[in-house]
Amino acid sequence: FFRKLFIGFLVIALLVVFVTFLSTQMAYSEGDRAGVVSKLSKKGYIFKTHEGELNVGAQGQVGNMVSNLWQFTVESGNEKLSNDIEDAMTTGKRVKLHYEQRYMKFSWMGDTEYFVTKVDAAQ
């Protein structure tokens, strides 16, 4: 009896782990944001991610402009993408960032739920 109970708990635990892993990898929303990268920093003790801010423009009435910053994450291991974003920040060029918004994430995956997957020059 205890062996069957243990196997049942093990199967349920493995299913929970599998579903949780899938939900951290699947995007439920994706899109593009354009603007000027104003910040890119490398954060984390063990798992390093790049956290950034994109200034997507100003909103408000004339004389009452407010900066509109959008925060994003670049996953660890994607150094080429991080370097491209850092180059855009250094030069001050407008860029278009393609992102995926994930169902859920673990704390070591980054600070935001928006994961940038691609960067292009904006027109």
PDB file of C-alpha atoms in Angstrom:
ATOM      1  CA  PHE A   1       0.000   0.000   0.000  1.00  0.00           C
ATOM      2  CA  PHE A   2       2.743   2.472   0.943  1.00  0.00           C
ATOM      3  CA  ARG A   3       4.667   1.713  -2.210  1.00  0.00           C
ATOM      4  CA  LYS A   4       1.658   2.594  -4.406  1.00  0.00           C
ATOM      5  CA  LEU A   5       1.062   5.739  -2.357  1.00  0.00           C
ATOM      6  CA  PHE A   6       4.725   6.764  -2.731  1.00  0.00           C
ATOM      7  CA  ILE A   7       4.637   6.155  -6.506  1.00  0.00           C
ATOM      8  CA  GLY A   8       1.419   8.184  -6.755  1.00  0.00           C
ATOM      9  CA  PHE A   9       2.970  11.126  -4.881  1.00  0.00           C
ATOM     10  CA  LEU A  10       6.092  10.872  -7.025  1.00  0.00           C
ATOM     11  CA  VAL A  11       4.074  10.979 -10.254  1.00  0.00           C
ATOM     12  CA  ILE A  12       2.074  13.977  -9.025  1.00  0.00           C
ATOM     13  CA  ALA A  13       5.244  15.780  -7.937  1.00  0.00           C
ATOM     14  CA  LEU A  14       6.881  15.176 -11.333  1.00  0.00           C
ATOM     15  CA  LEU A  15       3.768  16.478 -13.124  1.00  0.00           C
ATOM     16  CA  VAL A  16       3.790  19.636 -10.990  1.00  0.00           C
ATOM     17  CA  VAL A  17       7.483  20.215 -11.735  1.00  0.00           C
ATOM     18  CA  PHE A  18       6.913  19.654 -15.474  1.00  0.00           C
ATOM     19  CA  VAL A  19       3.904  21.999 -15.661  1.00  0.00           C
ATOM     20  CA  THR A  20       5.750  24.662 -13.647  1.00  0.00           C
ATOM     21  CA  PHE A  21       8.773  24.428 -15.958  1.00  0.00           C
ATOM     22  CA  LEU A  22       6.549  24.717 -19.045  1.00  0.00           C
ATOM     23  CA  SER A  23       4.772  27.755 -17.646  1.00  0.00           C
ATOM     24  CA  THR A  24       8.111  29.551 -17.154  1.00  0.00           C
ATOM     25  CA  GLN A  25       9.055  28.923 -20.790  1.00  0.00           C
ATOM     26  CA  MET A  26       5.761  29.664 -22.546  1.00  0.00           C
ATOM     27  CA  ALA A  27       4.791  33.152 -23.576  1.00  0.00           C
ATOM     28  CA  TYR A  28       1.181  34.245 -23.301  1.00  0.00           C
ATOM     29  CA  SER A  29       1.879  37.615 -24.881  1.00  0.00           C
ATOM     30  CA  GLU A  30       4.474  38.945 -27.277  1.00  0.00           C
ATOM     31  CA  GLY A  31       5.047  42.218 -28.988  1.00  0.00           C
ATOM     32  CA  ASP A  32       7.384  45.086 -29.771  1.00  0.00           C
ATOM     33  CA  ARG A  33       8.290  48.300 -27.998  1.00  0.00           C
ATOM     34  CA  ALA A  34      10.344  51.097 -29.529  1.00  0.00           C
ATOM     35  CA  GLY A  35      12.366  53.756 -27.807  1.00  0.00           C
ATOM     36  CA  VAL A  36      15.794  54.623 -26.463  1.00  0.00           C
ATOM     37  CA  VAL A  37      17.511  52.286 -24.007  1.00  0.00           C
ATOM     38  CA  SER A  38      18.298  54.314 -20.906  1.00  0.00           C
ATOM     39  CA  LYS A  39      19.665  51.586 -18.624  1.00  0.00           C
ATOM     40  CA  LEU A  40      21.148  48.104 -18.833  1.00  0.00           C
ATOM     41  CA  SER A  41      22.659  46.412 -15.802  1.00  0.00           C
ATOM     42  CA  LYS A  42      23.820  42.908 -14.963  1.00  0.00           C
ATOM     43  CA  LYS A  43      22.168  41.597 -11.800  1.00  0.00           C
ATOM     44  CA  GLY A  44      22.134  38.450  -9.718  1.00  0.00           C
ATOM     45  CA  TYR A  45      24.345  36.575  -7.312  1.00  0.00           C
ATOM     46  CA  ILE A  46      24.539  33.222  -9.065  1.00  0.00           C
ATOM     47  CA  PHE A  47      22.219  33.500 -12.070  1.00  0.00           C
ATOM     48  CA  LYS A  48      23.132  36.720 -13.893  1.00  0.00           C
ATOM     49  CA  THR A  49      20.507  38.490 -15.976  1.00  0.00           C
ATOM     50  CA  HIS A  50      20.546  41.821 -17.724  1.00  0.00           C
ATOM     51  CA  GLU A  51      17.854  44.216 -16.515  1.00  0.00           C
ATOM     52  CA  GLY A  52      17.070  47.266 -18.600  1.00  0.00           C
ATOM     53  CA  GLU A  53      14.834  50.242 -19.105  1.00  0.00           C
ATOM     54  CA  LEU A  54      13.529  51.523 -22.408  1.00  0.00           C
ATOM     55  CA  ASN A  55      12.326  55.112 -22.631  1.00  0.00           C
ATOM     56  CA  VAL A  56       9.335  54.717 -24.939  1.00  0.00           C
ATOM     57  CA  GLY A  57       8.668  58.418 -25.105  1.00  0.00           C
ATOM     58  CA  ALA A  58       6.863  61.074 -23.181  1.00  0.00           C
ATOM     59  CA  GLN A  59       3.205  61.333 -22.355  1.00  0.00           C
ATOM     60  CA  GLY A  60       1.170  64.249 -21.149  1.00  0.00           C
ATOM     61  CA  GLN A  61       0.293  67.757 -22.162  1.00  0.00           C
ATOM     62  CA  VAL A  62       2.836  70.289 -23.331  1.00  0.00           C
ATOM     63  CA  GLY A  63       4.892  71.529 -20.391  1.00  0.00           C
ATOM     64  CA  ASN A  64       3.809  68.540 -18.332  1.00  0.00           C
ATOM     65  CA  MET A  65       5.777  65.729 -19.999  1.00  0.00           C
ATOM     66  CA  VAL A  66       6.414  62.534 -18.073  1.00  0.00           C
ATOM     67  CA  SER A  67       9.021  59.988 -19.063  1.00  0.00           C
ATOM     68  CA  ASN A  68       7.532  56.556 -19.832  1.00  0.00           C
ATOM     69  CA  LEU A  69      10.043  53.842 -18.871  1.00  0.00           C
ATOM     70  CA  TRP A  70       9.440  50.191 -19.692  1.00  0.00           C
ATOM     71  CA  GLN A  71      11.474  47.630 -17.753  1.00  0.00           C
ATOM     72  CA  PHE A  72      12.680  44.430 -19.381  1.00  0.00           C
ATOM     73  CA  THR A  73      14.921  41.406 -18.822  1.00  0.00           C
ATOM     74  CA  VAL A  74      17.466  39.680 -21.061  1.00  0.00           C
ATOM     75  CA  GLU A  75      18.006  36.076 -20.003  1.00  0.00           C
ATOM     76  CA  SER A  76      21.435  34.903 -18.955  1.00  0.00           C
ATOM     77  CA  GLY A  77      23.455  33.292 -21.716  1.00  0.00           C
ATOM     78  CA  ASN A  78      22.272  35.668 -24.422  1.00  0.00           C
ATOM     79  CA  GLU A  79      25.380  37.854 -24.543  1.00  0.00           C
ATOM     80  CA  LYS A  80      24.996  38.876 -28.193  1.00  0.00           C
ATOM     81  CA  LEU A  81      21.564  40.351 -27.533  1.00  0.00           C
ATOM     82  CA  SER A  82      22.842  42.106 -24.396  1.00  0.00           C
ATOM     83  CA  ASN A  83      25.777  43.543 -26.335  1.00  0.00           C
ATOM     84  CA  ASP A  84      23.472  44.793 -29.114  1.00  0.00           C
ATOM     85  CA  ILE A  85      21.233  46.521 -26.567  1.00  0.00           C
ATOM     86  CA  GLU A  86      24.259  47.992 -24.791  1.00  0.00           C
ATOM     87  CA  ASP A  87      25.588  49.349 -28.113  1.00  0.00           C
ATOM     88  CA  ALA A  88      22.201  50.977 -28.783  1.00  0.00           C
ATOM     89  CA  MET A  89      22.248  52.521 -25.320  1.00  0.00           C
ATOM     90  CA  THR A  90      25.782  53.862 -25.779  1.00  0.00           C
ATOM     91  CA  THR A  91      24.973  55.458 -29.133  1.00  0.00           C
ATOM     92  CA  GLY A  92      21.521  56.706 -28.079  1.00  0.00           C
ATOM     93  CA  LYS A  93      19.824  55.183 -31.135  1.00  0.00           C
ATOM     94  CA  ARG A  94      16.135  54.304 -31.120  1.00  0.00           C
ATOM     95  CA  VAL A  95      15.573  50.572 -31.153  1.00  0.00           C
ATOM     96  CA  LYS A  96      12.644  48.203 -31.438  1.00  0.00           C
ATOM     97  CA  LEU A  97      12.729  45.429 -28.840  1.00  0.00           C
ATOM     98  CA  HIS A  98      10.739  42.256 -29.464  1.00  0.00           C
ATOM     99  CA  TYR A  99       9.641  40.649 -26.201  1.00  0.00           C
ATOM    100  CA  GLU A 100       7.726  37.741 -24.727  1.00  0.00           C
ATOM    101  CA  GLN A 101       5.631  38.054 -21.604  1.00  0.00           C
ATOM    102  CA  ARG A 102       5.767  34.799 -19.637  1.00  0.00           C
ATOM    103  CA  TYR A 103       3.034  33.102 -17.600  1.00  0.00           C
ATOM    104  CA  MET A 104       5.310  32.927 -14.599  1.00  0.00           C
ATOM    105  CA  LYS A 105       8.970  33.131 -13.673  1.00  0.00           C
ATOM    106  CA  PHE A 106      11.226  32.193 -10.824  1.00  0.00           C
ATOM    107  CA  SER A 107      13.054  34.933  -8.951  1.00  0.00           C
ATOM    108  CA  TRP A 108      16.425  33.973 -10.433  1.00  0.00           C
ATOM    109  CA  MET A 109      15.123  34.385 -13.997  1.00  0.00           C
ATOM    110  CA  GLY A 110      15.018  38.181 -13.766  1.00  0.00           C
ATOM    111  CA  ASP A 111      13.152  41.089 -12.237  1.00  0.00           C
ATOM    112  CA  THR A 112      10.436  41.480 -14.861  1.00  0.00           C
ATOM    113  CA  GLU A 113       8.040  39.236 -16.748  1.00  0.00           C
ATOM    114  CA  TYR A 114       9.063  40.831 -20.080  1.00  0.00           C
ATOM    115  CA  PHE A 115      11.916  38.917 -21.741  1.00  0.00           C
ATOM    116  CA  VAL A 116      13.528  40.575 -24.757  1.00  0.00           C
ATOM    117  CA  THR A 117      14.280  38.123 -27.569  1.00  0.00           C
ATOM    118  CA  LYS A 118      15.365  40.406 -30.413  1.00  0.00           C
ATOM    119  CA  VAL A 119      16.563  43.955 -31.066  1.00  0.00           C
ATOM    120  CA  ASP A 120      16.236  45.939 -34.307  1.00  0.00           C
ATOM    121  CA  ALA A 121      17.005  49.511 -35.312  1.00  0.00           C
ATOM    122  CA  ALA A 122      13.819  51.600 -35.211  1.00  0.00           C
ATOM    123  CA  GLN A 123      12.836  53.972 -38.001  1.00  0.00           C
TER     124      GLN A 123
END
